[in-house]
mmCIF file of C-alpha atoms in Angstrom:
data_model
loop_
_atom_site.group_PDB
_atom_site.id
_atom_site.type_symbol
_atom_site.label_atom_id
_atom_site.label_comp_id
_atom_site.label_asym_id
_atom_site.label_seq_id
_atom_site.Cartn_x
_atom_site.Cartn_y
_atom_site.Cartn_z
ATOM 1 C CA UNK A 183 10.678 7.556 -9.595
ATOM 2 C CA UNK A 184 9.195 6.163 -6.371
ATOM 3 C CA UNK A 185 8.683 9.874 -4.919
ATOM 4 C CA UNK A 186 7.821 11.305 -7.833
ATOM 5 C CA UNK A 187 4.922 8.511 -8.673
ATOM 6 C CA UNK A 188 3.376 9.064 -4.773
ATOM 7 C CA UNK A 189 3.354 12.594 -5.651
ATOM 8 C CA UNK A 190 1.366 12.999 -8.946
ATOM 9 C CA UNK A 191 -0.540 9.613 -7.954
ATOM 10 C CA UNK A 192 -2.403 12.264 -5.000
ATOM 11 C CA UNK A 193 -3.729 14.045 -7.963
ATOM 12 C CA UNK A 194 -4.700 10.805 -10.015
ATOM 13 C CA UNK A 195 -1.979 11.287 -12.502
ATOM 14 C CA UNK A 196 -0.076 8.423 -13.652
ATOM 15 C CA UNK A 197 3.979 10.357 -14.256
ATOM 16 C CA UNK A 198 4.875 7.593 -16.054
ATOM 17 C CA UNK A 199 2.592 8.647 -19.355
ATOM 18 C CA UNK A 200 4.132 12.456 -18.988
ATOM 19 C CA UNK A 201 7.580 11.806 -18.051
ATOM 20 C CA UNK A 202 10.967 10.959 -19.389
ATOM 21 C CA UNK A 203 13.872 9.160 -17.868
ATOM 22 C CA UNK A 204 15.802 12.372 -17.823
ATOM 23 C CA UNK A 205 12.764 13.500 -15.945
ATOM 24 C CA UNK A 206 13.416 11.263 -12.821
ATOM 25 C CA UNK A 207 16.752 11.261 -12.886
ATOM 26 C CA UNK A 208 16.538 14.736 -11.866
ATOM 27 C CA UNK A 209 13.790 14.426 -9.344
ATOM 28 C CA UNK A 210 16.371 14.233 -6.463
ATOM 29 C CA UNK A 211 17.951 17.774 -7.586
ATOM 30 C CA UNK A 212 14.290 19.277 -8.134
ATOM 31 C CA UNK A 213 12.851 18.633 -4.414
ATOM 32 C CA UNK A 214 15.609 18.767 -1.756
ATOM 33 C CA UNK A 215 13.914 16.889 0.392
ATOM 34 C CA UNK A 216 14.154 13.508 -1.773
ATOM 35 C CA UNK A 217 17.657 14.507 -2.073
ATOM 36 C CA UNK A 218 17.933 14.596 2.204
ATOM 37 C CA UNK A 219 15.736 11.433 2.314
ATOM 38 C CA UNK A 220 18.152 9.645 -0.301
ATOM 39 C CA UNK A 221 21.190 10.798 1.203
ATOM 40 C CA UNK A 222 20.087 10.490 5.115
ATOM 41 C CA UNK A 223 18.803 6.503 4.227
ATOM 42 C CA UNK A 224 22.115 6.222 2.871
ATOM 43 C CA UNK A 225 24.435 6.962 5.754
ATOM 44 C CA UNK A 226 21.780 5.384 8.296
ATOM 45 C CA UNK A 227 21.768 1.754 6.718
ATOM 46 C CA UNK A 228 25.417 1.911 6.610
ATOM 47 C CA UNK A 229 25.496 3.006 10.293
ATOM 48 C CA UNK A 230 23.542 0.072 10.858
ATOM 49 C CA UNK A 231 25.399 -2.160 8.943
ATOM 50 C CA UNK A 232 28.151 -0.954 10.960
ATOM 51 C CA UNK A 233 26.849 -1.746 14.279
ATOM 52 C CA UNK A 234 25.372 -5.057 13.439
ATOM 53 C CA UNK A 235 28.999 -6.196 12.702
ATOM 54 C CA UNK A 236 30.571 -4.221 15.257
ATOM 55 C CA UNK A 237 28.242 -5.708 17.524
ATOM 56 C CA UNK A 238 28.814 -9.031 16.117
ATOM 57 C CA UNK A 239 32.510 -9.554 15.992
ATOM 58 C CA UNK A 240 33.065 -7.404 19.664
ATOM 59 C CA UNK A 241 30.561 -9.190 21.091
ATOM 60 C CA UNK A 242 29.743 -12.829 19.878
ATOM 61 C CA UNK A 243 27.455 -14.525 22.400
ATOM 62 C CA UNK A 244 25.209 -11.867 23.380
ATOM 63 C CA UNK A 245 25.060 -11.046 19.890
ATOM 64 C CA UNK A 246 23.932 -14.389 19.094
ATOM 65 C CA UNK A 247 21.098 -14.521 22.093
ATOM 66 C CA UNK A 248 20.087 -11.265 20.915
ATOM 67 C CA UNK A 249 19.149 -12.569 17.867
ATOM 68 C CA UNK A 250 18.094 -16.115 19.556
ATOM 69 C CA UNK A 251 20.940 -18.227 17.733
ATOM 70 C CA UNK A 252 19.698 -17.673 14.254
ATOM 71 C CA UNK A 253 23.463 -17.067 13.154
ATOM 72 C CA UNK A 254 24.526 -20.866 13.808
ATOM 73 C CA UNK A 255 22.519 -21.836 11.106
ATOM 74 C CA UNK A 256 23.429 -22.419 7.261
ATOM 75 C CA UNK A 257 21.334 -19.531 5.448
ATOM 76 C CA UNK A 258 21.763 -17.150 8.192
ATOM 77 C CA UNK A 259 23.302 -14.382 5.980
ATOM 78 C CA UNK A 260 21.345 -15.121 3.416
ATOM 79 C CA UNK A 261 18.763 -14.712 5.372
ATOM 80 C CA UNK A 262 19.709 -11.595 6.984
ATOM 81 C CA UNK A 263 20.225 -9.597 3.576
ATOM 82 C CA UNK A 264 17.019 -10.399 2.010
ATOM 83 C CA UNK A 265 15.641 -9.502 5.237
ATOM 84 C CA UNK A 266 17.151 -5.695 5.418
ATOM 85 C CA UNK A 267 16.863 -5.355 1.461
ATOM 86 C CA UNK A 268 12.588 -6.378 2.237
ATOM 87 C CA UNK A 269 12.969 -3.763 5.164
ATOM 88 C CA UNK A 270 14.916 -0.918 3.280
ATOM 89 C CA UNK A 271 12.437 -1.686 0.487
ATOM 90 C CA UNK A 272 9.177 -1.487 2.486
ATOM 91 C CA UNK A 273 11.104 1.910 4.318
ATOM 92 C CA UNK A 274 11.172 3.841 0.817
ATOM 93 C CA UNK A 275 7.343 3.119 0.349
ATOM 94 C CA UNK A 276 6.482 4.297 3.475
ATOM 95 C CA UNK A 277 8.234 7.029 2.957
ATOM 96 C CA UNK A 278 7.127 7.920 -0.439
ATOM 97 C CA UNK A 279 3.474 7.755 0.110
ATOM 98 C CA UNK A 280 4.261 10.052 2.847
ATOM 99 C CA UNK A 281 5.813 12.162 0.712
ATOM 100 C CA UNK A 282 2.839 12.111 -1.804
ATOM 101 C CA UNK A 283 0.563 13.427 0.685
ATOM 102 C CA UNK A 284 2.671 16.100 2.514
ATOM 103 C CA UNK A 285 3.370 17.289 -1.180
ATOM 104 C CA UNK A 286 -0.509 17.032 -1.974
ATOM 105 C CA UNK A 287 -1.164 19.364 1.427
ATOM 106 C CA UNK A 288 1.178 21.611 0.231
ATOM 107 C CA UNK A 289 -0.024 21.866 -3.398
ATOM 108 C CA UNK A 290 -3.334 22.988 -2.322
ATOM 109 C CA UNK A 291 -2.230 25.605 0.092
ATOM 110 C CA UNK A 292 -0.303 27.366 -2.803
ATOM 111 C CA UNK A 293 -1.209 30.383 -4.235
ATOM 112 C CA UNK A 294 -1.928 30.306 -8.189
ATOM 113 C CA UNK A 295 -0.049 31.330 -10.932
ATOM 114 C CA UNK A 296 -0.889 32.681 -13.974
ATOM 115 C CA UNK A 297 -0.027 31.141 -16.974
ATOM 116 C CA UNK A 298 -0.257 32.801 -20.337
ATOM 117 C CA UNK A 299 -0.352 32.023 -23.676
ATOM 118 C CA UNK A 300 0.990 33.083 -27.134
ATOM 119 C CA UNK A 301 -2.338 33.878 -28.318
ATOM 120 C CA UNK A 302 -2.744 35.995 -25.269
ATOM 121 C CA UNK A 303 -5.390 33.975 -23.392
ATOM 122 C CA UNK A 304 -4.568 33.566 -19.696
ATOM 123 C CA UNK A 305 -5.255 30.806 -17.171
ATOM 124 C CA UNK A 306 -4.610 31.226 -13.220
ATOM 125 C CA UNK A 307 -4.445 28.263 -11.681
ATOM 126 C CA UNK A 308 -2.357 26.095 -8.772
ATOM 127 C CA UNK A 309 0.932 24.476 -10.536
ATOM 128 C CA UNK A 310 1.383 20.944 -8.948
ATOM 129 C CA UNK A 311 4.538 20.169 -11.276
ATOM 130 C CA UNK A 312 6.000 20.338 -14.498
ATOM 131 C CA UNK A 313 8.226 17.329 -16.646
ATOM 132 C CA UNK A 314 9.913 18.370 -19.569
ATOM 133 C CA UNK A 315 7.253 18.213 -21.827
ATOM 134 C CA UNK A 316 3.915 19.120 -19.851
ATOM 135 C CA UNK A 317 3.468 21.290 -17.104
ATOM 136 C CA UNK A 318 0.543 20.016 -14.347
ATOM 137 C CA UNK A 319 -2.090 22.501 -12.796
ATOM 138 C CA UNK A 320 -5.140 22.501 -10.861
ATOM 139 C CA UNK A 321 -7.854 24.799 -11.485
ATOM 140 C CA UNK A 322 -11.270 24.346 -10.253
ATOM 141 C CA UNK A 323 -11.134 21.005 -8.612
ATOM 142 C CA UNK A 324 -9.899 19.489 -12.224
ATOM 143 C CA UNK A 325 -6.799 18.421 -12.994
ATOM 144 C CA UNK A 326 -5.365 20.000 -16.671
ATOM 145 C CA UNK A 327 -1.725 18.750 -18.528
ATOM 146 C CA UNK A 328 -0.626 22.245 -20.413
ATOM 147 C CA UNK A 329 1.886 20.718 -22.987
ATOM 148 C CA UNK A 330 5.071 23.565 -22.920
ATOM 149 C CA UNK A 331 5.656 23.191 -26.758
ATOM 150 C CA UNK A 332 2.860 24.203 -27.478
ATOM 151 C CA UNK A 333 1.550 27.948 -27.567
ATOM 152 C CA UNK A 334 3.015 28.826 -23.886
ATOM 153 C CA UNK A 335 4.531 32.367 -23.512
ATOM 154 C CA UNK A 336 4.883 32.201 -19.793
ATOM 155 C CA UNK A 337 3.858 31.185 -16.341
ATOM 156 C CA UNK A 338 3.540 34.559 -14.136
ATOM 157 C CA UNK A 339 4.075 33.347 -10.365
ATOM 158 C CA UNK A 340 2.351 36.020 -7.827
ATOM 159 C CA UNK A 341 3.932 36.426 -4.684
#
């Protein structure tokens, strides 16, 4: 959802009026590189995780300096998982709005499709992303929401 709202926010469209929850649960299988992203953050905080208490338990007191005797106190854990979930938290922004604008860059620098209708009109235009009910282009520095129920016979993609 995160991705998916930095990447139609770059175009000043709010997902969350067009989309379904079916529509970001797919997301991740849509764009491999959310997919990568998920599954990379994923193995590097538990590699982390693993180090921190490898580095804890093997090595006690310079593990304690390192973090200048924080651990001898009460909320010490406590205080060290809100911190990482605040960090892995602030990470995934960061990396979303990222991911908004490389996505925006490479939006633009498409080549347009042509989309026609049933009633045999035609429209070219740059396709910035479909959900499952509307499809998203941009055509002449506007932004238009083609509903897919409605009158579409096909989207012709030049290559």
């Amino acid at each position: 959802m995160l991705f998916n709202n930095y990447k139609y926010k770059a175009f000043d469209i709010n997902i969350f009026d067009y989309s379904s929850v079916f529509d970001f649960l797919m997301a991740p299988f849509a764009d491999y590189r959310i997919l990568a992203f998920t599954i990379i953050t994923m193995l590097l905080s538990y590699g982390v995780y693993l180090l921190d208490t490898t580095l804890q338990y093997k090595y006690p007191r310079e593990y304690s300096k390192s973090i200048w005797h924080l651990d001898r106190f009460k909320g010490y854990y406590l205080i060290k998982v809100v911190c990482s979930i605040a960090f892995f938290v602030f990470y995934l922004f960061l990396a979303a709005i990222l991911y908004g604008k490389t996505t925006y860059k490479e939006t633009l620098a498409q080549s347009p499709v042509q989309i026609n209708f049933i009633n045999k009109q035609s429209q070219s235009a740059i396709l910035i992303g479909k959900t499952s009910e509307v499809l998203f282009v941009y055509q002449k520095q506007t932004i238009k929401v083609i509903p897919i129920n409605t009158g579409l016979l096909y989207i012709e993609i030049s290559k």
